[in-house]
Tab-separated table of N, CA, C and O and ligand atoms in Angstrom:
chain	number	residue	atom	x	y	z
A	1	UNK	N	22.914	10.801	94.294
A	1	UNK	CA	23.313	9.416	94.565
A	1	UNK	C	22.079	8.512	94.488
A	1	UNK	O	20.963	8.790	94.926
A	2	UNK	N	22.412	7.510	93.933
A	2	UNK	CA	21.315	6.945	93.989
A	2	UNK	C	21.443	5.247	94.973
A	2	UNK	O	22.326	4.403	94.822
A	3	UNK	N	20.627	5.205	95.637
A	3	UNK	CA	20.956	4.252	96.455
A	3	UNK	C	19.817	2.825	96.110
A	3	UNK	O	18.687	2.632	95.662
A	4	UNK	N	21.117	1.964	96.716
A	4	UNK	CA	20.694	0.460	96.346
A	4	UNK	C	19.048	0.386	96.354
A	4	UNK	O	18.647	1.254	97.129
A	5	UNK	N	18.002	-0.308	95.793
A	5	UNK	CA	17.132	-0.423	95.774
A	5	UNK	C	16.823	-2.248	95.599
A	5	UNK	O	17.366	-2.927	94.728
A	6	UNK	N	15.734	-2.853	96.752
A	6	UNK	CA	15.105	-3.986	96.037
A	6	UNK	C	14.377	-3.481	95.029
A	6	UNK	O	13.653	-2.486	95.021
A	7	UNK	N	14.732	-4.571	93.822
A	7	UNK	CA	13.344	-4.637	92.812
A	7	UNK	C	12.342	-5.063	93.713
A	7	UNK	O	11.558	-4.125	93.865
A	8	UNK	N	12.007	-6.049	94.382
A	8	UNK	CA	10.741	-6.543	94.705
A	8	UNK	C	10.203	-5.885	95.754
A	8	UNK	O	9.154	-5.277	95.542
A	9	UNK	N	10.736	-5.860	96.975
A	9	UNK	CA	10.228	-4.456	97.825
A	9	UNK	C	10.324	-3.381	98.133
A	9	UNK	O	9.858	-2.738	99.073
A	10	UNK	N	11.172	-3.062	97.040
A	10	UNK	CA	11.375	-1.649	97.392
A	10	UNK	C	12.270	-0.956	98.371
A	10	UNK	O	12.591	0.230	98.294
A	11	UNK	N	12.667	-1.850	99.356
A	11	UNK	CA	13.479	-1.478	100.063
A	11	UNK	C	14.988	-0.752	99.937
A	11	UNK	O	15.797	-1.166	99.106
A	12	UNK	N	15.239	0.163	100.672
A	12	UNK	CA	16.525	0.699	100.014
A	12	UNK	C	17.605	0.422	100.929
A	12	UNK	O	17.262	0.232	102.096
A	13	UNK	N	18.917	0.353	100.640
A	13	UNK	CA	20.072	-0.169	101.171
A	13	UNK	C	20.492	1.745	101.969
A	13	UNK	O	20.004	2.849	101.725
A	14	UNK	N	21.704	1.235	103.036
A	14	UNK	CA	21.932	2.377	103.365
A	14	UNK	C	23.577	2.908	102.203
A	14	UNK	O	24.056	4.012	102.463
A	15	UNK	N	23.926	2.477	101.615
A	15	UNK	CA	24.515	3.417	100.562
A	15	UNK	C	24.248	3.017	99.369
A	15	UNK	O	23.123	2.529	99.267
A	16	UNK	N	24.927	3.044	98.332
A	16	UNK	CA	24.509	3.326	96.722
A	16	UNK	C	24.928	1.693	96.556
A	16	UNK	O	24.585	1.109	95.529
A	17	UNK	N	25.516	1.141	97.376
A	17	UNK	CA	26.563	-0.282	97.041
A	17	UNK	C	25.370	-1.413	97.887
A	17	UNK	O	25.025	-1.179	99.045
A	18	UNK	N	25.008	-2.238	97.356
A	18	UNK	CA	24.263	-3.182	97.539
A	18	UNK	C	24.759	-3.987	98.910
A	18	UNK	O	25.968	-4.212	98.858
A	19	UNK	N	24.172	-4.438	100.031
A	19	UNK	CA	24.791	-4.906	100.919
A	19	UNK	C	25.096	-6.445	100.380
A	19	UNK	O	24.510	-6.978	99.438
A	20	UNK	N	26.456	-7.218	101.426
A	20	UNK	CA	26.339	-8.516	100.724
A	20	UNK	C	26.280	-9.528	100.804
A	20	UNK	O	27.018	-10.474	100.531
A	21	UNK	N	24.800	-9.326	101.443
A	21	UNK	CA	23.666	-10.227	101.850
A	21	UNK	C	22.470	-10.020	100.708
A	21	UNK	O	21.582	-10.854	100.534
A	22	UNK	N	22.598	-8.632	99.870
A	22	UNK	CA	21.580	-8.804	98.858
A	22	UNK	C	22.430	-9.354	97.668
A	22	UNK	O	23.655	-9.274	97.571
A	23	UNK	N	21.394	-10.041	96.601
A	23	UNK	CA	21.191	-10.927	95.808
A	23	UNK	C	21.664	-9.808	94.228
A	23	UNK	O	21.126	-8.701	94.217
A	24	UNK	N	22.172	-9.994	93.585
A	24	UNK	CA	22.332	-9.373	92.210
A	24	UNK	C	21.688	-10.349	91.483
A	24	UNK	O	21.756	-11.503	91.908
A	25	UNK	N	21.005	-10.091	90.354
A	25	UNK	CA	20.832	-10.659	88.879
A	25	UNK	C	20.704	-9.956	87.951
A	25	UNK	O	20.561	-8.737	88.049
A	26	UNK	N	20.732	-10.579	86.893
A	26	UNK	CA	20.976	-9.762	85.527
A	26	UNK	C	20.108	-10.581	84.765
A	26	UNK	O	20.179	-11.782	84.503
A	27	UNK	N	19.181	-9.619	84.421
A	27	UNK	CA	17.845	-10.314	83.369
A	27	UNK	C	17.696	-9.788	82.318
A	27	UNK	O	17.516	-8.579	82.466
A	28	UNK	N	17.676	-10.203	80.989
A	28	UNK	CA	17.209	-9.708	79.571
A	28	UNK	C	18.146	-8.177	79.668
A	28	UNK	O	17.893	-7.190	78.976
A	29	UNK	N	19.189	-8.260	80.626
A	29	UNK	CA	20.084	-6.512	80.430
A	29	UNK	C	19.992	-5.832	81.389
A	29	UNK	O	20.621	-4.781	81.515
A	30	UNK	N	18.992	-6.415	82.467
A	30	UNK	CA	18.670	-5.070	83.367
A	30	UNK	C	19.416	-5.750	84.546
A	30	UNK	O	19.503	-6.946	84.267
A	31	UNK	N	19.906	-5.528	85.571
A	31	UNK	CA	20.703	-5.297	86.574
A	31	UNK	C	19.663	-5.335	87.592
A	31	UNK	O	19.172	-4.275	87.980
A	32	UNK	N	19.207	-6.667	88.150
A	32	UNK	CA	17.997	-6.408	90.037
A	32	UNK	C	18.803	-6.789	90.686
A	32	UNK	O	19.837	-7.454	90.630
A	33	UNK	N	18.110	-6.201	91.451
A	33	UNK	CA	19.141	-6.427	93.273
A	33	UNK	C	17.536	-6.734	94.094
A	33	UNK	O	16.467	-6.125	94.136
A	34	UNK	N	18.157	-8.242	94.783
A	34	UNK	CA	16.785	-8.385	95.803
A	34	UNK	C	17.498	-8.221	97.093
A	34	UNK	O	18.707	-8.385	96.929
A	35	UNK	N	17.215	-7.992	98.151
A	35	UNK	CA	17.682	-7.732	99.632
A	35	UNK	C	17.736	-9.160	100.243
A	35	UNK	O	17.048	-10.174	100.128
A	36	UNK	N	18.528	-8.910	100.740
A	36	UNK	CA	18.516	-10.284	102.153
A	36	UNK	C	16.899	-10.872	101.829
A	36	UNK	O	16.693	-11.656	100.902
A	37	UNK	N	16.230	-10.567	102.380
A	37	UNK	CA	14.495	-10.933	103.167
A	37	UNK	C	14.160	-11.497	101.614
A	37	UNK	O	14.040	-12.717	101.504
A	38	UNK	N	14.030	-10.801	100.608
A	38	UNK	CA	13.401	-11.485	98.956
A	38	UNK	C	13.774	-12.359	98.399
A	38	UNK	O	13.078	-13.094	97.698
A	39	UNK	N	15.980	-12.548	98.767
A	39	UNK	CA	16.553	-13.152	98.711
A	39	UNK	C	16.096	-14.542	98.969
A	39	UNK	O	15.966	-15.243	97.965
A	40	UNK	N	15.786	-15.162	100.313
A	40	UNK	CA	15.571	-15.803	101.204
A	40	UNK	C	14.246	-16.815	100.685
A	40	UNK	O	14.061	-18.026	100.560
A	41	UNK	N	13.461	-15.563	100.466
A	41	UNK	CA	12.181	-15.484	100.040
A	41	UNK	C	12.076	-16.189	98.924
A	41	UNK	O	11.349	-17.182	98.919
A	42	UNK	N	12.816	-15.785	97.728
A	42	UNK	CA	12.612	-16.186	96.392
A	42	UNK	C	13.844	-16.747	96.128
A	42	UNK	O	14.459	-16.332	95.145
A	43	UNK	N	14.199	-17.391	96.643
A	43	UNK	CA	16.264	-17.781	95.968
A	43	UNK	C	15.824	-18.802	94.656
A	43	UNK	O	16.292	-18.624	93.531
A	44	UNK	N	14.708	-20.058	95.027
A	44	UNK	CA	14.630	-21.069	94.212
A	44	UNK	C	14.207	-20.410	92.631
A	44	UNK	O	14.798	-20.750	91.606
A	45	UNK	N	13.019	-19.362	92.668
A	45	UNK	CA	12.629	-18.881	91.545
A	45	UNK	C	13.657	-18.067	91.145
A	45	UNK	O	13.607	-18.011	89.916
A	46	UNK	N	14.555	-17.415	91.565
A	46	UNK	CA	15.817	-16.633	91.020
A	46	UNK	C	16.660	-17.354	90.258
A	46	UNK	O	16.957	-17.135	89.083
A	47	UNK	N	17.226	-18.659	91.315
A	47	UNK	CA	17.673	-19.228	90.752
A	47	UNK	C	17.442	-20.052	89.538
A	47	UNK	O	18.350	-20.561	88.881
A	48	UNK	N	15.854	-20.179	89.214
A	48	UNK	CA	15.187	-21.043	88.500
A	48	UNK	C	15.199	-20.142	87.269
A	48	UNK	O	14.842	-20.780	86.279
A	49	UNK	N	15.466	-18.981	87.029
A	49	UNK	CA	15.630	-17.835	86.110
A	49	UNK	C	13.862	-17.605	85.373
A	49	UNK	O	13.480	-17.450	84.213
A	50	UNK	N	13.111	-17.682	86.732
A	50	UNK	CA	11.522	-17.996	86.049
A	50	UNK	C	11.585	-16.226	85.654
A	50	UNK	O	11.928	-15.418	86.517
A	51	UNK	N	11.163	-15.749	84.093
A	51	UNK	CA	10.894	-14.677	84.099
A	51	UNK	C	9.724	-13.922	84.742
A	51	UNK	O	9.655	-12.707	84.924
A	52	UNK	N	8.653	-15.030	85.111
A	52	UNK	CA	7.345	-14.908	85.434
A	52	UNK	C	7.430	-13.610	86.674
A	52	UNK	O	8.522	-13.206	87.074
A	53	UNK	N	6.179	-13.079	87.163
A	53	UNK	CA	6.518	-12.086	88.057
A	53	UNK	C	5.725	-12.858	89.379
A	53	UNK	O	5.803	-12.507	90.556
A	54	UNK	N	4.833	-14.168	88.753
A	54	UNK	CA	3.833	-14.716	89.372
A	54	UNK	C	4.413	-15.722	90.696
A	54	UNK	O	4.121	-16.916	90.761
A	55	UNK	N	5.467	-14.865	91.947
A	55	UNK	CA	6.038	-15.705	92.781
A	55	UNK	C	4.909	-16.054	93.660
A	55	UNK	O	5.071	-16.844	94.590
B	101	LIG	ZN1	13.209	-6.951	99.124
């Protein structure tokens, strides 16, 4: 099983299903999930679709 993971911290969810308070996006194909806290953290640059990694 592979369980939910932030891209940005790493943090892992307690089952395979993203909680839903974390954030989905879909970039250039790939499928991130940020958690609540990165969410929060980064919503404007998510939302801003900055590819940059430079938050
Ligand atoms: Zn996170």
């Amino acid at each position: 099983m592979t369980r939910a993971t932030c891209s940005l911290c790493g943090q892992q969810a307690e089952t395979d299903v993203a909680p839903l308070t974390w954030l989905t996006s879909v970039e250039d194909g790939r499928s991130l999930l940020y958690c609540d806290r990165c969410t929060r953290e980064n919503v404007r640059s998510i939302e801003g679709k900055l590819d940059s990694v430079h938050w």
